[in-house]
Structures are given as structure tokens and as C-alpha cells.
Short mmCIF file of N, CA and C in Angstrom, two decimals:
data_model
loop_
_atom_site.label_atom_id
_atom_site.label_comp_id
_atom_site.label_asym_id
_atom_site.label_seq_id
_atom_site.Cartn_x
_atom_site.Cartn_y
_atom_site.Cartn_z
N MET A 1 -30.81 10.76 -43.07
CA MET A 1 -30.63 9.93 -42.29
C MET A 1 -29.12 9.88 -41.54
N LYS A 2 -27.98 10.32 -42.60
CA LYS A 2 -26.46 10.97 -42.30
C LYS A 2 -27.00 11.64 -41.14
N ASN A 3 -27.24 13.01 -41.28
CA ASN A 3 -27.54 14.16 -39.84
C ASN A 3 -27.56 13.26 -38.95
N LEU A 4 -28.71 12.68 -38.91
CA LEU A 4 -28.88 12.14 -37.77
C LEU A 4 -27.81 10.99 -37.36
N ILE A 5 -27.38 10.53 -37.84
CA ILE A 5 -26.22 9.45 -37.14
C ILE A 5 -25.31 10.29 -36.71
N MET A 6 -24.52 11.63 -37.67
CA MET A 6 -23.65 11.86 -36.59
C MET A 6 -23.64 13.16 -35.82
N LEU A 7 -25.60 13.73 -35.45
CA LEU A 7 -25.72 13.44 -34.45
C LEU A 7 -25.78 12.77 -32.90
N LEU A 8 -25.72 12.49 -33.23
CA LEU A 8 -26.01 10.56 -32.29
C LEU A 8 -24.55 10.49 -31.78
N LEU A 9 -23.54 10.70 -32.86
CA LEU A 9 -22.13 10.47 -32.35
C LEU A 9 -21.38 11.53 -31.84
N SER A 10 -21.48 12.65 -32.08
CA SER A 10 -21.58 13.58 -31.57
C SER A 10 -21.62 14.08 -30.24
N ILE A 11 -23.33 13.20 -29.64
CA ILE A 11 -23.74 12.86 -28.81
C ILE A 11 -23.28 12.68 -27.54
N SER A 12 -22.69 10.98 -27.89
CA SER A 12 -22.13 9.95 -27.46
C SER A 12 -20.99 10.24 -27.10
N ILE A 13 -19.43 11.45 -28.08
CA ILE A 13 -18.30 11.59 -28.12
C ILE A 13 -18.47 12.49 -26.68
N TYR A 14 -19.05 13.42 -27.05
CA TYR A 14 -19.52 14.69 -25.80
C TYR A 14 -19.87 14.22 -24.53
N SER A 15 -20.84 12.93 -24.77
CA SER A 15 -21.15 12.34 -23.39
C SER A 15 -19.77 11.33 -22.55
N ASN A 16 -19.16 11.09 -23.23
CA ASN A 16 -18.18 10.20 -23.10
C ASN A 16 -16.95 10.70 -22.39
N THR A 17 -16.91 12.24 -22.88
CA THR A 17 -15.63 13.36 -23.21
C THR A 17 -16.30 13.88 -21.13
N LEU A 18 -17.07 14.73 -21.40
CA LEU A 18 -17.78 15.14 -20.09
C LEU A 18 -17.60 14.33 -19.03
N ALA A 19 -17.92 12.45 -19.08
CA ALA A 19 -17.56 11.80 -18.21
C ALA A 19 -16.26 11.42 -18.08
N GLN A 20 -15.51 11.30 -18.78
CA GLN A 20 -14.19 11.39 -18.19
C GLN A 20 -13.63 12.65 -17.55
N THR A 21 -13.84 13.37 -17.91
CA THR A 21 -13.92 14.68 -17.47
C THR A 21 -14.04 14.43 -15.89
N GLN A 22 -15.59 14.59 -15.68
CA GLN A 22 -15.59 14.47 -14.56
C GLN A 22 -14.83 13.53 -13.47
N THR A 23 -14.90 12.49 -14.28
CA THR A 23 -13.62 11.10 -13.24
C THR A 23 -12.50 11.63 -12.89
N GLU A 24 -11.52 12.39 -14.24
CA GLU A 24 -10.38 12.85 -13.68
C GLU A 24 -10.14 14.41 -13.04
N LYS A 25 -11.06 14.80 -12.81
CA LYS A 25 -11.53 15.71 -11.59
C LYS A 25 -12.02 15.54 -9.77
N LYS A 26 -12.39 14.30 -9.70
CA LYS A 26 -12.74 13.43 -8.87
C LYS A 26 -10.79 12.89 -8.30
N VAL A 27 -10.88 11.83 -9.54
CA VAL A 27 -9.32 11.59 -9.42
C VAL A 27 -8.10 13.04 -8.45
N VAL A 28 -8.06 14.17 -9.26
CA VAL A 28 -7.47 15.09 -8.58
C VAL A 28 -7.73 15.11 -7.49
N VAL A 29 -9.08 15.00 -7.19
CA VAL A 29 -9.49 16.07 -5.67
C VAL A 29 -9.11 14.80 -4.74
N THR A 30 -9.70 12.98 -5.49
CA THR A 30 -9.31 12.35 -4.56
C THR A 30 -7.52 12.35 -4.06
N GLU A 31 -6.37 12.09 -5.46
CA GLU A 31 -4.86 12.43 -5.18
C GLU A 31 -5.37 13.39 -4.23
N LYS A 32 -5.09 14.86 -4.51
CA LYS A 32 -4.57 15.84 -3.28
C LYS A 32 -4.96 15.65 -2.22
N ALA A 33 -6.39 14.86 -1.42
CA ALA A 33 -7.26 14.73 -0.37
C ALA A 33 -5.58 13.77 0.18
N LEU A 34 -5.64 12.72 -0.58
CA LEU A 34 -4.52 12.03 -0.05
C LEU A 34 -2.99 11.93 -0.29
N PHE A 35 -2.70 12.90 -1.18
CA PHE A 35 -1.18 13.81 -0.61
C PHE A 35 -1.11 14.10 0.80
N SER A 36 -2.11 15.43 0.94
CA SER A 36 -1.96 16.01 1.74
C SER A 36 -2.06 15.26 3.17
N LYS A 37 -3.24 13.81 3.20
CA LYS A 37 -2.99 12.73 4.35
C LYS A 37 -1.47 12.54 4.99
N VAL A 38 -0.71 12.00 4.31
CA VAL A 38 0.50 11.23 3.58
C VAL A 38 1.47 12.17 3.80
N ALA A 39 1.41 13.31 3.55
CA ALA A 39 2.26 14.21 3.94
C ALA A 39 2.05 14.30 5.39
N ASN A 40 0.78 15.10 6.05
CA ASN A 40 1.09 15.17 7.38
C ASN A 40 1.07 14.11 8.17
N LEU A 41 1.32 13.27 8.01
CA LEU A 41 0.96 12.03 8.74
C LEU A 41 3.05 11.95 8.47
N ASP A 42 3.12 12.18 7.75
CA ASP A 42 5.07 11.73 7.65
C ASP A 42 5.73 13.07 8.57
N SER A 43 4.76 14.44 8.15
CA SER A 43 5.20 15.16 9.53
C SER A 43 4.76 14.86 10.80
N LEU A 44 4.28 14.40 11.19
CA LEU A 44 3.51 13.89 12.62
C LEU A 44 4.72 12.41 12.94
N LEU A 45 4.91 12.01 11.93
CA LEU A 45 5.97 10.93 12.80
C LEU A 45 7.37 11.13 12.49
N PHE A 46 7.62 12.50 12.26
CA PHE A 46 8.93 12.59 12.07
C PHE A 46 9.28 13.86 13.10
N ALA A 47 7.96 14.00 13.69
CA ALA A 47 8.01 15.39 14.68
C ALA A 47 8.49 14.34 15.87
N ALA A 48 7.93 13.31 16.15
CA ALA A 48 7.77 12.63 17.18
C ALA A 48 9.53 11.41 17.03
N TYR A 49 10.26 11.65 15.74
CA TYR A 49 11.55 11.14 15.40
C TYR A 49 12.81 12.10 16.13
N ASN A 50 12.16 13.27 16.04
CA ASN A 50 13.16 14.82 15.67
C ASN A 50 13.10 14.49 17.12
N SER A 51 11.83 14.82 18.01
CA SER A 51 11.99 14.71 19.64
C SER A 51 11.75 13.41 20.32
N LYS A 52 12.80 12.17 19.61
CA LYS A 52 12.99 11.03 20.17
C LYS A 52 11.84 10.35 21.14
N ASN A 53 10.60 10.45 20.50
CA ASN A 53 9.21 9.88 21.32
C ASN A 53 9.02 8.53 20.39
N LEU A 54 10.05 7.71 21.24
CA LEU A 54 10.24 6.39 20.58
C LEU A 54 8.51 5.53 20.71
N ASP A 55 7.88 5.93 21.74
CA ASP A 55 6.19 5.19 22.16
C ASP A 55 5.70 5.76 21.13
N LEU A 56 5.12 6.96 20.71
CA LEU A 56 4.92 7.63 19.97
C LEU A 56 4.92 7.15 18.63
N MET A 57 6.49 7.08 18.31
CA MET A 57 6.75 6.69 16.42
C MET A 57 5.95 5.16 16.60
N LYS A 58 6.41 4.15 17.31
CA LYS A 58 5.93 3.24 17.20
C LYS A 58 4.33 2.97 16.97
N THR A 59 3.37 3.62 17.70
CA THR A 59 1.73 3.82 17.20
C THR A 59 2.23 4.42 14.89
N TYR A 60 3.06 4.64 14.55
CA TYR A 60 1.91 4.65 12.95
C TYR A 60 3.33 3.70 12.32
N PHE A 61 3.93 2.69 12.83
CA PHE A 61 3.77 1.50 12.18
C PHE A 61 3.20 0.46 12.51
N THR A 62 2.71 -0.34 11.81
CA THR A 62 2.30 -1.91 12.10
C THR A 62 2.56 -3.26 12.70
N SER A 63 2.54 -4.29 13.63
CA SER A 63 3.87 -5.03 14.11
C SER A 63 4.28 -5.87 13.34
N ASP A 64 4.03 -5.82 12.12
CA ASP A 64 4.34 -6.92 11.07
C ASP A 64 4.91 -5.89 10.52
N LEU A 65 5.41 -4.61 10.65
CA LEU A 65 6.89 -3.83 9.79
C LEU A 65 7.72 -5.16 9.44
N GLU A 66 8.12 -4.95 7.87
CA GLU A 66 9.38 -5.00 7.14
C GLU A 66 9.48 -3.66 6.83
N TRP A 67 10.86 -3.77 6.83
CA TRP A 67 11.95 -2.66 6.59
C TRP A 67 13.43 -2.93 5.99
N TYR A 68 13.27 -2.38 4.46
CA TYR A 68 14.08 -3.16 3.84
C TYR A 68 15.17 -1.67 4.24
N GLN A 69 16.75 -2.15 4.10
CA GLN A 69 17.75 -0.92 3.89
C GLN A 69 18.45 -1.65 3.43
N ASP A 70 19.12 -0.66 2.20
CA ASP A 70 20.60 -1.19 1.11
C ASP A 70 21.44 -1.64 1.91
N ASN A 71 21.82 -0.77 2.93
CA ASN A 71 23.33 -1.19 3.76
C ASN A 71 22.88 -2.28 5.12
N GLY A 72 21.80 -2.29 5.60
CA GLY A 72 20.97 -2.94 6.57
C GLY A 72 19.95 -4.24 6.48
N GLY A 73 19.60 -4.54 5.17
CA GLY A 73 19.08 -5.99 4.92
C GLY A 73 17.77 -5.95 5.22
N LEU A 74 16.62 -6.44 6.05
CA LEU A 74 15.30 -7.12 6.22
C LEU A 74 15.70 -6.96 7.70
N ILE A 75 15.02 -5.86 8.19
CA ILE A 75 14.41 -6.27 10.06
C ILE A 75 13.00 -6.01 10.08
N GLY A 76 12.73 -6.36 11.12
CA GLY A 76 11.27 -6.07 11.84
C GLY A 76 11.02 -5.24 12.32
N PHE A 77 9.68 -5.37 13.06
CA PHE A 77 9.28 -3.99 13.82
C PHE A 77 10.30 -3.74 15.31
N GLU A 78 10.79 -5.29 15.96
CA GLU A 78 11.04 -4.66 17.42
C GLU A 78 13.40 -4.40 16.65
N LYS A 79 13.01 -4.92 15.69
CA LYS A 79 14.78 -4.52 15.45
C LYS A 79 15.06 -2.97 14.83
N VAL A 80 13.96 -2.55 14.39
CA VAL A 80 14.07 -1.15 13.88
C VAL A 80 13.98 0.14 14.61
N PHE A 81 12.96 -0.67 16.25
CA PHE A 81 12.97 -0.06 17.11
C PHE A 81 14.33 -0.11 18.56
N GLU A 82 14.78 -0.97 18.26
CA GLU A 82 16.33 -1.47 19.22
C GLU A 82 16.78 -0.03 18.39
N ASN A 83 16.21 -0.37 17.11
CA ASN A 83 17.62 0.69 16.10
C ASN A 83 17.40 2.40 16.53
N PHE A 84 16.21 2.30 16.29
CA PHE A 84 16.21 4.04 16.96
C PHE A 84 16.67 4.48 18.70
N ASN A 85 16.18 3.33 19.35
CA ASN A 85 16.43 3.93 20.44
C ASN A 85 18.20 4.36 20.89
N SER A 86 18.92 3.01 19.77
CA SER A 86 20.42 3.68 19.86
C SER A 86 20.56 4.73 19.16
N ILE A 87 19.76 4.91 18.14
CA ILE A 87 20.02 6.48 17.41
C ILE A 87 20.32 7.73 18.06
N PHE A 88 18.88 7.37 19.22
CA PHE A 88 18.26 8.42 20.19
C PHE A 88 19.21 8.43 21.27
N ASN A 89 20.38 7.48 22.18
CA ASN A 89 21.06 7.83 22.44
C ASN A 89 22.48 7.82 22.31
N ARG A 90 22.83 8.57 21.23
CA ARG A 90 23.75 9.07 20.68
C ARG A 90 24.60 10.21 21.55
N ASP A 91 25.84 10.60 21.59
CA ASP A 91 26.38 11.79 22.08
C ASP A 91 25.30 13.36 20.89
N TYR A 92 25.61 13.04 20.05
CA TYR A 92 24.78 13.76 19.17
C TYR A 92 23.38 14.06 18.84
N ASP A 93 22.49 14.82 18.26
CA ASP A 93 20.63 14.87 18.24
C ASP A 93 21.28 15.08 16.71
N LEU A 94 20.35 13.87 16.30
CA LEU A 94 19.82 13.57 14.63
C LEU A 94 18.29 14.06 14.24
N LYS A 95 18.38 14.66 13.89
CA LYS A 95 16.88 15.42 13.12
C LYS A 95 16.99 14.88 11.41
N ARG A 96 15.95 14.81 11.22
CA ARG A 96 15.36 14.36 9.74
C ARG A 96 14.58 15.49 9.19
N SER A 97 14.90 15.77 8.12
CA SER A 97 14.23 16.89 7.59
C SER A 97 13.40 16.12 5.86
N LEU A 98 12.20 16.45 5.88
CA LEU A 98 11.69 15.72 4.59
C LEU A 98 12.39 16.87 3.28
N ILE A 99 12.76 16.37 2.28
CA ILE A 99 13.14 17.38 1.13
C ILE A 99 11.22 17.22 0.17
N LYS A 100 10.74 18.11 1.02
CA LYS A 100 8.64 18.66 0.18
C LYS A 100 8.76 18.67 -0.60
N GLU A 101 10.05 19.43 -2.08
CA GLU A 101 9.66 19.19 -3.94
C GLU A 101 10.07 17.55 -4.42
N SER A 102 10.54 16.80 -3.47
CA SER A 102 10.49 15.19 -3.69
C SER A 102 9.43 14.07 -3.66
N LEU A 103 8.38 14.74 -2.27
CA LEU A 103 7.62 13.83 -1.67
C LEU A 103 6.31 13.59 -2.96
N GLU A 104 6.45 12.46 -3.25
CA GLU A 104 5.18 11.93 -4.41
C GLU A 104 4.22 11.21 -3.25
N VAL A 105 3.26 10.77 -3.80
CA VAL A 105 1.70 9.64 -2.64
C VAL A 105 1.07 9.19 -4.49
N HIS A 106 1.11 7.41 -3.97
CA HIS A 106 0.11 7.19 -5.04
C HIS A 106 -1.03 6.09 -4.24
N PRO A 107 -2.19 6.26 -4.88
CA PRO A 107 -2.87 5.36 -4.52
C PRO A 107 -2.72 4.22 -4.18
N ILE A 108 -3.29 3.04 -3.25
CA ILE A 108 -2.71 1.60 -3.18
C ILE A 108 -4.62 1.69 -2.99
N GLU A 109 -5.06 0.76 -4.08
CA GLU A 109 -6.46 0.38 -4.42
C GLU A 109 -6.69 -0.29 -3.09
N GLY A 110 -7.69 0.05 -2.41
CA GLY A 110 -8.22 -1.14 -1.22
C GLY A 110 -6.85 -1.33 -0.11
N TYR A 111 -6.25 -0.74 0.12
CA TYR A 111 -4.94 -1.23 0.55
C TYR A 111 -4.66 0.57 1.32
N GLY A 112 -3.94 1.40 0.78
CA GLY A 112 -3.42 2.88 1.66
C GLY A 112 -3.16 3.30 0.50
N ALA A 113 -1.58 4.03 0.38
CA ALA A 113 -0.75 4.34 0.05
C ALA A 113 0.46 4.68 -0.12
N ILE A 114 1.04 4.64 -1.02
CA ILE A 114 2.85 4.54 -1.28
C ILE A 114 3.43 6.37 -1.29
N GLU A 115 4.37 6.27 -0.24
CA GLU A 115 4.60 7.33 0.07
C GLU A 115 6.51 7.14 -0.47
N ILE A 116 6.91 8.47 -1.95
CA ILE A 116 8.33 7.94 -2.08
C ILE A 116 9.10 9.55 -1.93
N GLY A 117 9.89 9.74 -1.45
CA GLY A 117 10.50 10.64 -1.15
C GLY A 117 12.16 10.91 -0.66
N ASN A 118 12.59 11.82 -0.76
CA ASN A 118 14.19 11.94 -0.26
C ASN A 118 13.96 12.63 0.76
N HIS A 119 14.97 12.59 2.42
CA HIS A 119 14.92 12.89 3.08
C HIS A 119 16.41 12.73 3.32
N GLN A 120 16.42 14.47 4.35
CA GLN A 120 17.98 14.48 4.73
C GLN A 120 18.16 14.24 6.51
N PHE A 121 19.24 13.72 6.83
CA PHE A 121 19.47 13.63 8.22
C PHE A 121 20.66 14.17 8.57
N LYS A 122 20.49 15.18 9.72
CA LYS A 122 22.07 16.44 10.32
C LYS A 122 22.18 16.09 11.26
N HIS A 123 23.37 16.09 11.82
CA HIS A 123 24.04 16.35 12.84
C HIS A 123 25.27 17.09 13.34
N ILE A 124 25.26 17.12 14.33
CA ILE A 124 26.71 18.34 14.58
C ILE A 124 26.97 17.09 15.19
N GLU A 125 28.73 16.78 14.17
CA GLU A 125 29.47 16.00 14.20
C GLU A 125 31.31 16.69 14.63
N ASN A 126 31.95 16.04 15.86
CA ASN A 126 33.64 17.09 16.28
C ASN A 126 33.07 18.31 15.89
N GLY A 127 32.08 19.08 16.01
CA GLY A 127 32.26 20.25 15.73
C GLY A 127 31.76 20.87 14.45
N LYS A 128 31.19 19.36 13.49
CA LYS A 128 31.24 19.75 12.10
C LYS A 128 29.53 19.55 11.52
N LEU A 129 28.73 20.41 10.73
CA LEU A 129 27.76 19.66 10.85
C LEU A 129 28.07 18.60 9.23
N GLU A 130 27.12 17.66 9.72
CA GLU A 130 26.93 16.23 8.91
C GLU A 130 25.82 16.15 8.29
N VAL A 131 25.71 16.33 6.58
CA VAL A 131 24.25 16.26 6.39
C VAL A 131 23.79 14.77 5.23
N GLY A 132 23.27 14.02 5.33
CA GLY A 132 23.08 12.70 4.37
C GLY A 132 21.61 13.23 3.97
N THR A 133 21.51 12.43 2.62
CA THR A 133 20.60 12.56 1.87
C THR A 133 20.39 11.30 1.33
N PHE A 134 19.10 10.62 1.94
CA PHE A 134 18.93 9.42 1.18
C PHE A 134 17.47 9.32 0.37
N LYS A 135 16.98 8.68 0.45
CA LYS A 135 16.08 8.30 -0.63
C LYS A 135 14.92 7.05 0.54
N PHE A 136 13.86 7.06 0.32
CA PHE A 136 12.68 6.40 0.89
C PHE A 136 11.70 5.87 0.41
N LEU A 137 10.97 4.74 0.84
CA LEU A 137 9.34 4.64 0.17
C LEU A 137 8.79 3.55 1.17
N MET A 138 7.67 4.48 1.63
CA MET A 138 6.66 3.70 3.13
C MET A 138 5.75 3.57 2.56
N ILE A 139 5.41 2.16 2.44
CA ILE A 139 3.90 1.55 1.92
C ILE A 139 3.07 1.81 3.76
N TRP A 140 1.97 2.83 3.60
CA TRP A 140 1.30 3.27 4.29
C TRP A 140 -0.35 2.11 3.94
N LYS A 141 -0.82 1.53 5.64
CA LYS A 141 -1.88 0.59 5.31
C LYS A 141 -3.07 1.73 6.11
N ASN A 142 -4.42 1.68 5.74
CA ASN A 142 -5.79 2.30 5.89
C ASN A 142 -6.06 1.15 6.39
N ASP A 143 -6.32 0.86 7.57
CA ASP A 143 -7.08 0.24 8.85
C ASP A 143 -8.29 0.75 9.21
N ASN A 144 -9.47 0.75 8.46
CA ASN A 144 -10.61 2.07 8.71
C ASN A 144 -10.46 3.15 8.84
N GLY A 145 -9.35 4.06 8.39
CA GLY A 145 -8.81 4.94 8.98
C GLY A 145 -7.91 5.20 9.79
N SER A 146 -7.08 4.37 10.19
CA SER A 146 -6.16 4.25 11.16
C SER A 146 -4.81 3.81 10.08
N TRP A 147 -4.06 4.67 10.17
CA TRP A 147 -3.12 4.72 9.03
C TRP A 147 -1.44 4.57 9.81
N LYS A 148 -1.18 3.34 9.02
CA LYS A 148 0.25 3.00 9.48
C LYS A 148 1.00 2.66 9.01
N ILE A 149 2.33 2.25 8.59
CA ILE A 149 3.24 2.25 8.05
C ILE A 149 3.46 0.68 7.65
N SER A 150 3.11 -0.17 7.10
CA SER A 150 3.95 -1.44 6.71
C SER A 150 5.06 -2.32 6.32
N ARG A 151 5.49 -1.38 5.31
CA ARG A 151 6.92 -1.63 4.81
C ARG A 151 7.72 -0.15 4.40
N VAL A 152 8.86 -0.23 4.69
CA VAL A 152 9.63 0.72 4.46
C VAL A 152 11.07 0.44 3.59
N VAL A 153 11.27 0.80 2.45
CA VAL A 153 12.65 0.54 1.68
C VAL A 153 12.97 2.03 1.82
N SER A 154 14.11 2.17 2.65
CA SER A 154 15.62 2.64 3.12
C SER A 154 16.73 3.04 1.79
N TYR A 155 17.21 3.86 0.57
CA TYR A 155 18.08 3.63 0.10
C TYR A 155 18.81 4.53 -0.39
N ASP A 156 20.00 4.98 -1.13
CA ASP A 156 21.09 5.28 -1.85
C ASP A 156 21.71 6.16 -0.41
N HIS A 157 22.19 4.98 0.36
CA HIS A 157 22.54 5.49 1.60
C HIS A 157 24.55 5.78 1.41
#
């Protein structure tokens, strides 16, 4: 009887371990796919930014966008794009690049994903290269396969 209990206990532990391992593998694959998806979206968004394509950029944001900036407060969709337009009309060419090793992507169940990272903005001003490195957090909303940013937190300016 004691051996039978030990056998059943061993089978139960093995089954739970196997199930947990399979679940962990599915999560890792899902998270890798999500990471790739968001990293690609980030790349596309900022290709539009770097080419000053305001109309294309707008397609990456929800109309109820909330943008929180440590040195600028809370702004909405229209003001965000007024600001981008102003940046695009400056005398210098401002370019953004992601610091790839800083990128983190986390799922939001039933909504989308959180993107966190650092990025640099570079331009030549008065003959000198100016570089700023800043932190950001973006909330991506997945609306039936259409991914758009609904919230941005830009900080450490």
C-alpha cells in the first residue's frame, strides 16, 4: 500500500511538472512573438518619425491618446501632433534611434502590450552633434490585430 501511494504521488508530481514545463514553453514562445511584434511596430513608427511622415505616424496612435511627459505634462492626440509638426519644421533634422538592449515588452492580458525602453534623439546644432537619451513607456492596444499606442509616458529628460 505504501508503495502504491508513493507511485501515485510520483506520477502526480511528474504530471504537474510536465504540465508546468509545457505551459512555460508556450509563454516563452508567446512572449517572443509579442516582443518581435512590438519591436517591429516601434521600428515602423520611428521610421515614419525619422522621415517626417506625420500622416503615417498618426496611424500608430489611438484617437484617445494620452501622452504624459515629465517636462510637459499631459497632452492629447491633437497637441501631440502639433508638437511633432513643430519638431519636423525646425532648422535641424532630429532623428530617433532605439537603444535595442533596453527594450522590454510585457503582455497586458485582453488589451495588448507594454513597451519600455530608452531611446536617443540626435541632431546637429551650430555645427555640433547634440544627443539626448530618454526613457519611455508605451501602451499598445491590440484591437482585433490593429495595434496602436493609446498611452505614452516619456520621462528622464
